[in-house]
Amino acid sequence: MFYNNKLTINFFKYRRKINESLFAILNHQRWSCSQTQSDAKTKNSVLKVLFFGTDAFSLPSLQALHNNYYDPTGINALGVVTSFKNPANCVRNYAEQKGLILHRWPVTPEACEGYDLGVVVSFGHLIPEKIIKAFPSGMINVHASLLPRWRGAAPIIYAIMHGDKQTGVSIMKIEPKHFDVGDILAQREVAIRDDILMPELHTQLAQEGADLLVNTLQHFPNSVKTAVKQNNELATFAPKIIPSITKVNWTEIKAEQLYRRFRALFGFKHLNTRFQDKNVQLIDIQLPESQIIPAFLANKSCGAFLYDRHRRCLLVRCSGLTLIEVHQLRVEGKKAMTAVEFNNGFIKQSNSSSKELLFTSK
């Protein structure tokens, strides 16, 4: 077979030009698509976030940020700072599972380089000024109260314990040398049910805080612009819980106050009293429907109790002629028991020996 060399050369030149043109068109389209996505992301958020957290309240916020990282309109980078002391640290475990950049606390300003903003959620450490200043946009905190009410380490516990009808979450700027005093970027209210236990409210506020955090970051420039200073005159404080708060002084506490304290500490610490020189943990207590004092307890001391066969509980007299029901308890050296079991094992024995049925604080 014979070929026309001139025609063959021209054909390959022509095909090469077509391929170059097609490549240019496709490359332009790819660049345009990528640029459009980049522009959309830049328009909504250019934040590179370094997250500081340690516990179960922190985790939903980290998860929300991580999910937001994969959103085209979300944050641009995400790293994590946490403590390595506790091997069960859920924040550390999540970061390792998801392959996030992980830093051990304490960190240096150099570890913060490349990030725009620090986000702190239930971290438990005062952040040094040099770390705060290492972020171009500073640092913000998710706090489990409606600041300035309940500044401090235990806002959920204090809100329940003091009978607040509502609490919430606050997003605030972090200031050097002090906890929970910065300007408020956003807040969200949450109602407190009369029977809610601390773990349920803790979970609810953690989720609300995570949602509010993402919303705040999506509108971050405007959130900073409209931030409101806290009124220090309205501040109340929620310091770390100390062991003495678990001790029941029956002569000073009314039943409703005791029930609020029980709900506030539930899942964290047990209320403690004493019976016949033994420590007793109150595992399950309730407010009775009626506060009418039985005749047997009317002239007894605060802390006196009887077994109510109808309700299958202990009725204990509190301050102010009020009553609390004890349904489950644990006597020192024994397993947890119901009021029925306590009646069979302790009350009947005390009745036979004429010992007074009395819970004491000492």
PDB file of N, CA and C in Angstrom, residues 151-155 158 237-245:
ATOM      1  N   ARG A 151     -21.331  31.603  85.470  1.00  0.00           N
ATOM      2  CA  ARG A 151     -19.955  31.496  85.010  1.00  0.00           C
ATOM      3  C   ARG A 151     -19.254  30.423  85.838  1.00  0.00           C
ATOM      4  N   GLY A 152     -18.396  29.642  85.192  1.00  0.00           N
ATOM      5  CA  GLY A 152     -17.635  28.661  85.949  1.00  0.00           C
ATOM      6  C   GLY A 152     -17.751  27.257  85.411  1.00  0.00           C
ATOM      7  N   ALA A 153     -17.267  26.297  86.205  1.00  0.00           N
ATOM      8  CA  ALA A 153     -17.060  24.924  85.734  1.00  0.00           C
ATOM      9  C   ALA A 153     -18.309  24.056  85.744  1.00  0.00           C
ATOM     10  N   ALA A 154     -19.338  24.425  86.523  1.00  0.00           N
ATOM     11  CA  ALA A 154     -20.489  23.523  86.690  1.00  0.00           C
ATOM     12  C   ALA A 154     -21.822  24.236  86.466  1.00  0.00           C
ATOM     13  N   PRO A 155     -22.008  24.903  85.331  1.00  0.00           N
ATOM     14  CA  PRO A 155     -23.230  25.689  85.119  1.00  0.00           C
ATOM     15  C   PRO A 155     -24.506  24.854  85.061  1.00  0.00           C
ATOM     16  N   TYR A 158     -25.563  23.845  88.691  1.00  0.00           N
ATOM     17  CA  TYR A 158     -26.081  24.966  89.472  1.00  0.00           C
ATOM     18  C   TYR A 158     -27.435  25.439  88.958  1.00  0.00           C
ATOM     19  N   PHE A 237     -22.134  32.583  89.842  1.00  0.00           N
ATOM     20  CA  PHE A 237     -20.971  31.718  89.660  1.00  0.00           C
ATOM     21  C   PHE A 237     -21.277  30.258  89.996  1.00  0.00           C
ATOM     22  N   ALA A 238     -20.672  29.378  89.208  1.00  0.00           N
ATOM     23  CA  ALA A 238     -20.872  27.933  89.341  1.00  0.00           C
ATOM     24  C   ALA A 238     -19.514  27.249  89.461  1.00  0.00           C
ATOM     25  N   PRO A 239     -18.880  27.333  90.630  1.00  0.00           N
ATOM     26  CA  PRO A 239     -17.544  26.742  90.791  1.00  0.00           C
ATOM     27  C   PRO A 239     -17.592  25.215  90.788  1.00  0.00           C
ATOM     28  N   LYS A 240     -16.411  24.608  90.776  1.00  0.00           N
ATOM     29  CA  LYS A 240     -16.321  23.148  90.795  1.00  0.00           C
ATOM     30  C   LYS A 240     -17.043  22.588  92.019  1.00  0.00           C
ATOM     31  N   ILE A 241     -17.659  21.435  91.832  1.00  0.00           N
ATOM     32  CA  ILE A 241     -18.391  20.787  92.914  1.00  0.00           C
ATOM     33  C   ILE A 241     -17.409  20.210  93.932  1.00  0.00           C
ATOM     34  N   ILE A 242     -17.641  20.535  95.203  1.00  0.00           N
ATOM     35  CA  ILE A 242     -16.798  20.016  96.281  1.00  0.00           C
ATOM     36  C   ILE A 242     -17.572  18.934  97.040  1.00  0.00           C
ATOM     37  N   PRO A 243     -16.872  18.007  97.690  1.00  0.00           N
ATOM     38  CA  PRO A 243     -17.543  16.865  98.337  1.00  0.00           C
ATOM     39  C   PRO A 243     -18.627  17.248  99.338  1.00  0.00           C
ATOM     40  N   SER A 244     -18.467  18.368 100.037  1.00  0.00           N
ATOM     41  CA  SER A 244     -19.430  18.733 101.080  1.00  0.00           C
ATOM     42  C   SER A 244     -20.834  18.974 100.540  1.00  0.00           C
ATOM     43  N   ILE A 245     -20.955  19.265  99.240  1.00  0.00           N
ATOM     44  CA  ILE A 245     -22.273  19.545  98.675  1.00  0.00           C
ATOM     45  C   ILE A 245     -23.132  18.286  98.625  1.00  0.00           C
TER      46      ILE A 245
END
